[in-house]
């Protein structure tokens, strides 16, 4: 893998620390599906997530990529602790955006982030090679290197930082590093105020022009509703089934 040169992390973007179970819920994955992946998983951005450490326990190899890894990795965990406090404040200020979180539930939720951050700290100290400093839209990985690529809470969450051209370039890059029979999954498709991306159809059309097939898949949420995940794959390739319910809304 080529070494990446990246600049310091963007202070406007939180470095969060989600656990594996939250990743599974966000992307419509299961532990069994992760365990059965035929190749490595890319988590970009990885933040200070527990995913790499926890998925390894299942036998799933995870590489996390994030520009924040240009910092000493213990500092990344310090940023994640600050992000956890910002999240606590946001949950208190905008509870309508976090409908499933009453006071007790939000405390339990934030404790899951604390646990994930501790896992990240331990894993990144013993296996720093799993954490690659890199920034979209250019990743230092070979074509088709990953069986599954996940990208959470970045490209649509911060629309002021990723204009549509930047999103298109980043999505195209994520597909490039993913195996032809694999998938890229991206979520959320709304910003930090819960506003949906208003030009998703145009973006998907542009992806199609790059020979990238896209689908907005609805995955079940714990509260009985569904969440939308953008699923991408190279066009003209037979898809390996990774599970998940389809919306029928594909290009
Ligand atoms: C809100 S966190 C999301 C982390 C993780 N995916 C999650 O769901 O918790 C956003 C991350 O994006 C990283 N980031 C910022 N700019 C980036 C870029 N150009 N390419 C990749 N990651 C970037 C930040 O360093 C930060 O760790």
mmCIF file of C-alpha atoms in Angstrom, residues 16-138:
data_model
loop_
_atom_site.group_PDB
_atom_site.id
_atom_site.type_symbol
_atom_site.label_atom_id
_atom_site.label_comp_id
_atom_site.label_asym_id
_atom_site.label_seq_id
_atom_site.Cartn_x
_atom_site.Cartn_y
_atom_site.Cartn_z
ATOM 1 C CA UNK A 16 -16.534 10.217 15.981
ATOM 2 C CA UNK A 17 -16.110 6.799 17.599
ATOM 3 C CA UNK A 18 -18.925 4.429 16.703
ATOM 4 C CA UNK A 19 -18.957 0.744 17.648
ATOM 5 C CA UNK A 20 -19.426 -2.188 15.279
ATOM 6 C CA UNK A 21 -23.096 -2.671 16.205
ATOM 7 C CA UNK A 22 -23.878 0.919 15.213
ATOM 8 C CA UNK A 23 -22.045 0.413 11.916
ATOM 9 C CA UNK A 24 -24.146 -2.712 11.280
ATOM 10 C CA UNK A 25 -27.341 -0.763 11.978
ATOM 11 C CA UNK A 26 -26.255 2.220 9.858
ATOM 12 C CA UNK A 27 -25.281 0.203 6.807
ATOM 13 C CA UNK A 28 -27.701 -2.736 6.992
ATOM 14 C CA UNK A 29 -24.970 -5.250 7.843
ATOM 15 C CA UNK A 30 -24.768 -8.198 10.204
ATOM 16 C CA UNK A 31 -21.863 -9.781 12.062
ATOM 17 C CA UNK A 32 -22.392 -12.961 10.025
ATOM 18 C CA UNK A 33 -22.123 -11.027 6.783
ATOM 19 C CA UNK A 34 -18.913 -9.317 7.929
ATOM 20 C CA UNK A 35 -17.451 -12.658 8.987
ATOM 21 C CA UNK A 36 -18.195 -14.103 5.540
ATOM 22 C CA UNK A 37 -16.638 -11.290 3.478
ATOM 23 C CA UNK A 38 -14.228 -12.751 0.904
ATOM 24 C CA UNK A 39 -11.746 -9.869 1.265
ATOM 25 C CA UNK A 40 -10.882 -6.842 3.378
ATOM 26 C CA UNK A 41 -13.309 -4.081 4.302
ATOM 27 C CA UNK A 42 -12.439 -0.395 3.901
ATOM 28 C CA UNK A 43 -13.884 2.089 6.385
ATOM 29 C CA UNK A 44 -13.377 5.595 4.983
ATOM 30 C CA UNK A 45 -13.596 7.738 7.010
ATOM 31 C CA UNK A 46 -12.684 5.544 9.960
ATOM 32 C CA UNK A 47 -12.620 8.247 12.635
ATOM 33 C CA UNK A 48 -11.954 6.706 16.047
ATOM 34 C CA UNK A 49 -14.392 3.844 15.461
ATOM 35 C CA UNK A 50 -14.207 0.480 17.164
ATOM 36 C CA UNK A 51 -15.057 -1.242 13.870
ATOM 37 C CA UNK A 52 -11.529 -2.307 12.880
ATOM 38 C CA UNK A 53 -10.836 -3.861 16.268
ATOM 39 C CA UNK A 54 -14.236 -5.511 16.671
ATOM 40 C CA UNK A 55 -14.564 -6.844 13.133
ATOM 41 C CA UNK A 56 -11.137 -8.469 13.365
ATOM 42 C CA UNK A 57 -12.543 -10.576 16.200
ATOM 43 C CA UNK A 58 -15.011 -11.931 13.634
ATOM 44 C CA UNK A 59 -12.244 -12.704 11.172
ATOM 45 C CA UNK A 60 -13.024 -9.664 9.007
ATOM 46 C CA UNK A 61 -9.965 -7.609 8.044
ATOM 47 C CA UNK A 62 -10.648 -3.881 8.204
ATOM 48 C CA UNK A 63 -8.492 -1.038 6.960
ATOM 49 C CA UNK A 64 -9.564 2.374 8.216
ATOM 50 C CA UNK A 65 -8.603 5.475 6.209
ATOM 51 C CA UNK A 66 -8.895 9.008 7.507
ATOM 52 C CA UNK A 67 -6.824 12.207 7.179
ATOM 53 C CA UNK A 68 -6.887 12.439 10.977
ATOM 54 C CA UNK A 69 -4.440 9.513 11.115
ATOM 55 C CA UNK A 70 -1.726 11.945 10.040
ATOM 56 C CA UNK A 71 -1.865 12.936 13.721
ATOM 57 C CA UNK A 72 -0.374 10.733 16.435
ATOM 58 C CA UNK A 73 -3.179 8.184 16.931
ATOM 59 C CA UNK A 74 -3.663 8.928 20.665
ATOM 60 C CA UNK A 75 -4.459 12.518 19.626
ATOM 61 C CA UNK A 76 -7.183 11.196 17.316
ATOM 62 C CA UNK A 77 -8.795 9.593 20.370
ATOM 63 C CA UNK A 78 -8.567 12.932 22.216
ATOM 64 C CA UNK A 79 -10.425 14.603 19.320
ATOM 65 C CA UNK A 80 -13.012 11.837 19.502
ATOM 66 C CA UNK A 81 -13.564 12.510 23.186
ATOM 67 C CA UNK A 82 -14.270 16.165 22.322
ATOM 68 C CA UNK A 83 -16.640 15.008 19.549
ATOM 69 C CA UNK A 84 -18.484 12.822 22.036
ATOM 70 C CA UNK A 85 -19.094 15.916 24.186
ATOM 71 C CA UNK A 86 -20.322 17.841 21.108
ATOM 72 C CA UNK A 87 -22.646 14.952 20.332
ATOM 73 C CA UNK A 88 -24.033 15.006 23.874
ATOM 74 C CA UNK A 89 -24.723 18.745 23.502
ATOM 75 C CA UNK A 90 -26.330 18.253 20.068
ATOM 76 C CA UNK A 91 -28.603 15.503 21.401
ATOM 77 C CA UNK A 92 -29.733 17.778 24.202
ATOM 78 C CA UNK A 93 -30.262 20.781 21.882
ATOM 79 C CA UNK A 94 -31.945 18.966 18.971
ATOM 80 C CA UNK A 95 -33.728 15.921 20.431
ATOM 81 C CA UNK A 96 -36.097 15.777 17.418
ATOM 82 C CA UNK A 97 -33.115 14.639 15.312
ATOM 83 C CA UNK A 98 -32.466 11.770 17.724
ATOM 84 C CA UNK A 99 -36.015 10.448 18.257
ATOM 85 C CA UNK A 100 -34.957 7.093 19.687
ATOM 86 C CA UNK A 101 -32.900 8.651 22.448
ATOM 87 C CA UNK A 102 -34.471 9.538 25.757
ATOM 88 C CA UNK A 103 -32.119 10.656 28.535
ATOM 89 C CA UNK A 104 -31.171 7.132 29.669
ATOM 90 C CA UNK A 105 -30.892 5.887 26.124
ATOM 91 C CA UNK A 106 -28.662 8.767 25.093
ATOM 92 C CA UNK A 107 -26.359 8.074 28.044
ATOM 93 C CA UNK A 108 -26.165 4.431 27.052
ATOM 94 C CA UNK A 109 -25.553 5.459 23.443
ATOM 95 C CA UNK A 110 -22.685 7.748 24.415
ATOM 96 C CA UNK A 111 -21.198 5.005 26.595
ATOM 97 C CA UNK A 112 -21.094 2.821 23.463
ATOM 98 C CA UNK A 113 -18.976 5.535 21.837
ATOM 99 C CA UNK A 114 -16.677 5.575 24.889
ATOM 100 C CA UNK A 115 -16.182 1.852 24.574
ATOM 101 C CA UNK A 116 -15.515 2.128 20.823
ATOM 102 C CA UNK A 117 -12.983 4.906 21.433
ATOM 103 C CA UNK A 118 -11.134 2.735 23.955
ATOM 104 C CA UNK A 119 -11.063 -0.136 21.454
ATOM 105 C CA UNK A 120 -9.714 2.234 18.799
ATOM 106 C CA UNK A 121 -7.013 3.480 21.187
ATOM 107 C CA UNK A 122 -5.845 -0.031 22.041
ATOM 108 C CA UNK A 123 -6.065 -1.385 18.483
ATOM 109 C CA UNK A 124 -4.351 1.595 16.850
ATOM 110 C CA UNK A 125 -1.496 1.345 19.392
ATOM 111 C CA UNK A 126 -0.865 -2.326 18.646
ATOM 112 C CA UNK A 127 -1.793 -2.375 14.927
ATOM 113 C CA UNK A 128 -1.128 1.133 13.531
ATOM 114 C CA UNK A 129 -0.833 -0.330 10.013
ATOM 115 C CA UNK A 130 -4.628 -0.808 10.015
ATOM 116 C CA UNK A 131 -5.093 2.978 10.180
ATOM 117 C CA UNK A 132 -4.009 4.713 6.968
ATOM 118 C CA UNK A 133 -3.741 8.500 6.718
ATOM 119 C CA UNK A 134 -5.615 9.356 3.528
ATOM 120 C CA UNK A 135 -8.224 11.856 2.348
ATOM 121 C CA UNK A 136 -10.949 11.526 -0.232
ATOM 122 C CA UNK A 137 -11.090 12.022 -3.143
ATOM 123 C CA UNK A 138 -7.698 10.273 -3.482
#
